[in-house]
Amino acid sequence: MTQRVALIGNPLKRRHSAVMHNAAFAAHGIDASFELRPIDPEDLAPFFAEARGGDWLGFGVTSPYKQAAMEHLDEIEAGATAIGAVNNGVRRDDGSLVGFNTDASGFMAAVAATGLSLAGHPAVVVGAGGAARAVVWALLDGGVERVLVANRTPERAREVAEHLSSYGNIEPAPLESRALATALGSAAIAVNATTMGMTTDTVPFDVAALPETALVFDLVFVPPETPLVRAAAARGLAVCNGLEMLVRQGEVAFERWTGIGSTADIMRGALESWIPGSDTER
Ligand code: NAP
């Protein structure tokens, strides 16, 4: 019996997850397939009923269902509850479904792979959407001293700060602000959690303002080399791109579905040798 995993979302423009997970299934000789399942909101309940079947390993969730999926699950792990979103889940042997958030753990795994220790140091996150929430929570959970969250719509930065205030010290700020410029000056890590670099050619913050020991982390993975990644590399800063986070969060999910870890190299290799078939996939 072929086992199954599906990613639900709408629209589902990118095949990256299918490429890397199917490569890992094949490399480990597991008879399983990862499919993309674009669904409408009314299909959520039927989907999660189906995913309780014995041939299912688990599921992935992307926009716009990372919050809505939560009410269809039997258990939600602490990190996902704190963030307020699930992006992956596993089916237990009894058919129950457990949701968790690998954006947070994948982000921290990618940071850890750089060798940088963030505990006790300040951080900057630009963006206030779902990905920013996962990153802010992960940074605080990882022991950073404080996080400045800057966003084009300042109200959304304030909402993130309020939502996660019990986990640590968060200061909200507008994108064009003295507070952001000051925070960049002492940041151990500066993260782009906006779509800038994917939907625009702009950079979310000035890399010249960062200390020379700072890590610049861009969550955007289409394209993997954004104007921010180029600017940070040109300044000689340590850089992590969104493909590395995608791979690391995929590795965490794959291990939950199969019990097999250390698949990052297989997944990265599959993505590097894959030629996307359309402009939307690039
Ligand atoms: P989202 O909820 O839609 O949030 C988008 C964010 O981008 C908001 O903060 C928004 O600001 C900001 N933004 C959009 N256009 C902007 C512009 N022109 N100038 C300034 N700010 C702008 O999206 P999300 O789900 O958090 O995802 C954010 C990014 O992370 C996406 O690029 C996504 O692909 C990436 N991501 C990567 C991974 C990975 O594994 N690598 C995982 C998750 C997400 P406003 O609030 O002002 O609209």
PDB file of C-alpha atoms in Angstrom, residues 16 34-35 42 53-54 68 76 88 102 104 118 153 189-190 194 205 223 225 227 234 236 243-244 253 276:
ATOM      1  CA  HIS A  16       9.324  22.613  -3.914  1.00  0.00           C
ATOM      2  CA  PHE A  34       3.708  13.614  -1.374  1.00  0.00           C
ATOM      3  CA  GLU A  35       0.984  15.302  -3.360  1.00  0.00           C
ATOM      4  CA  GLU A  42     -15.371  23.748   2.543  1.00  0.00           C
ATOM      5  CA  GLY A  53      -7.092   6.749   6.991  1.00  0.00           C
ATOM      6  CA  GLY A  54      -4.517   4.009   7.480  1.00  0.00           C
ATOM      7  CA  ALA A  68      -8.134  27.183  10.024  1.00  0.00           C
ATOM      8  CA  ILE A  76      -1.730  20.786  18.645  1.00  0.00           C
ATOM      9  CA  ASN A  88       2.541  20.210   9.274  1.00  0.00           C
ATOM     10  CA  THR A 102       8.087  23.320  11.494  1.00  0.00           C
ATOM     11  CA  ALA A 104       9.890  27.641  13.793  1.00  0.00           C
ATOM     12  CA  LEU A 118      21.913  33.605  19.595  1.00  0.00           C
ATOM     13  CA  THR A 153       1.786  48.199   8.652  1.00  0.00           C
ATOM     14  CA  ILE A 189      20.562  38.277  13.557  1.00  0.00           C
ATOM     15  CA  ALA A 190      18.324  40.230  11.187  1.00  0.00           C
ATOM     16  CA  THR A 194       8.238  39.757   4.358  1.00  0.00           C
ATOM     17  CA  PHE A 205      16.555  46.692   5.810  1.00  0.00           C
ATOM     18  CA  PRO A 223      14.336  33.410  -5.882  1.00  0.00           C
ATOM     19  CA  GLU A 225      19.250  34.805  -4.152  1.00  0.00           C
ATOM     20  CA  PRO A 227      18.685  41.556  -3.324  1.00  0.00           C
ATOM     21  CA  ALA A 234      28.700  41.579  -0.668  1.00  0.00           C
ATOM     22  CA  GLY A 236      30.850  39.772   3.938  1.00  0.00           C
ATOM     23  CA  LEU A 243      15.689  27.446   0.602  1.00  0.00           C
ATOM     24  CA  GLU A 244      17.816  26.347   3.552  1.00  0.00           C
ATOM     25  CA  ALA A 253       8.441  17.041   9.132  1.00  0.00           C
ATOM     26  CA  PRO A 276      11.099  24.416 -12.122  1.00  0.00           C
TER      27      PRO A 276
END
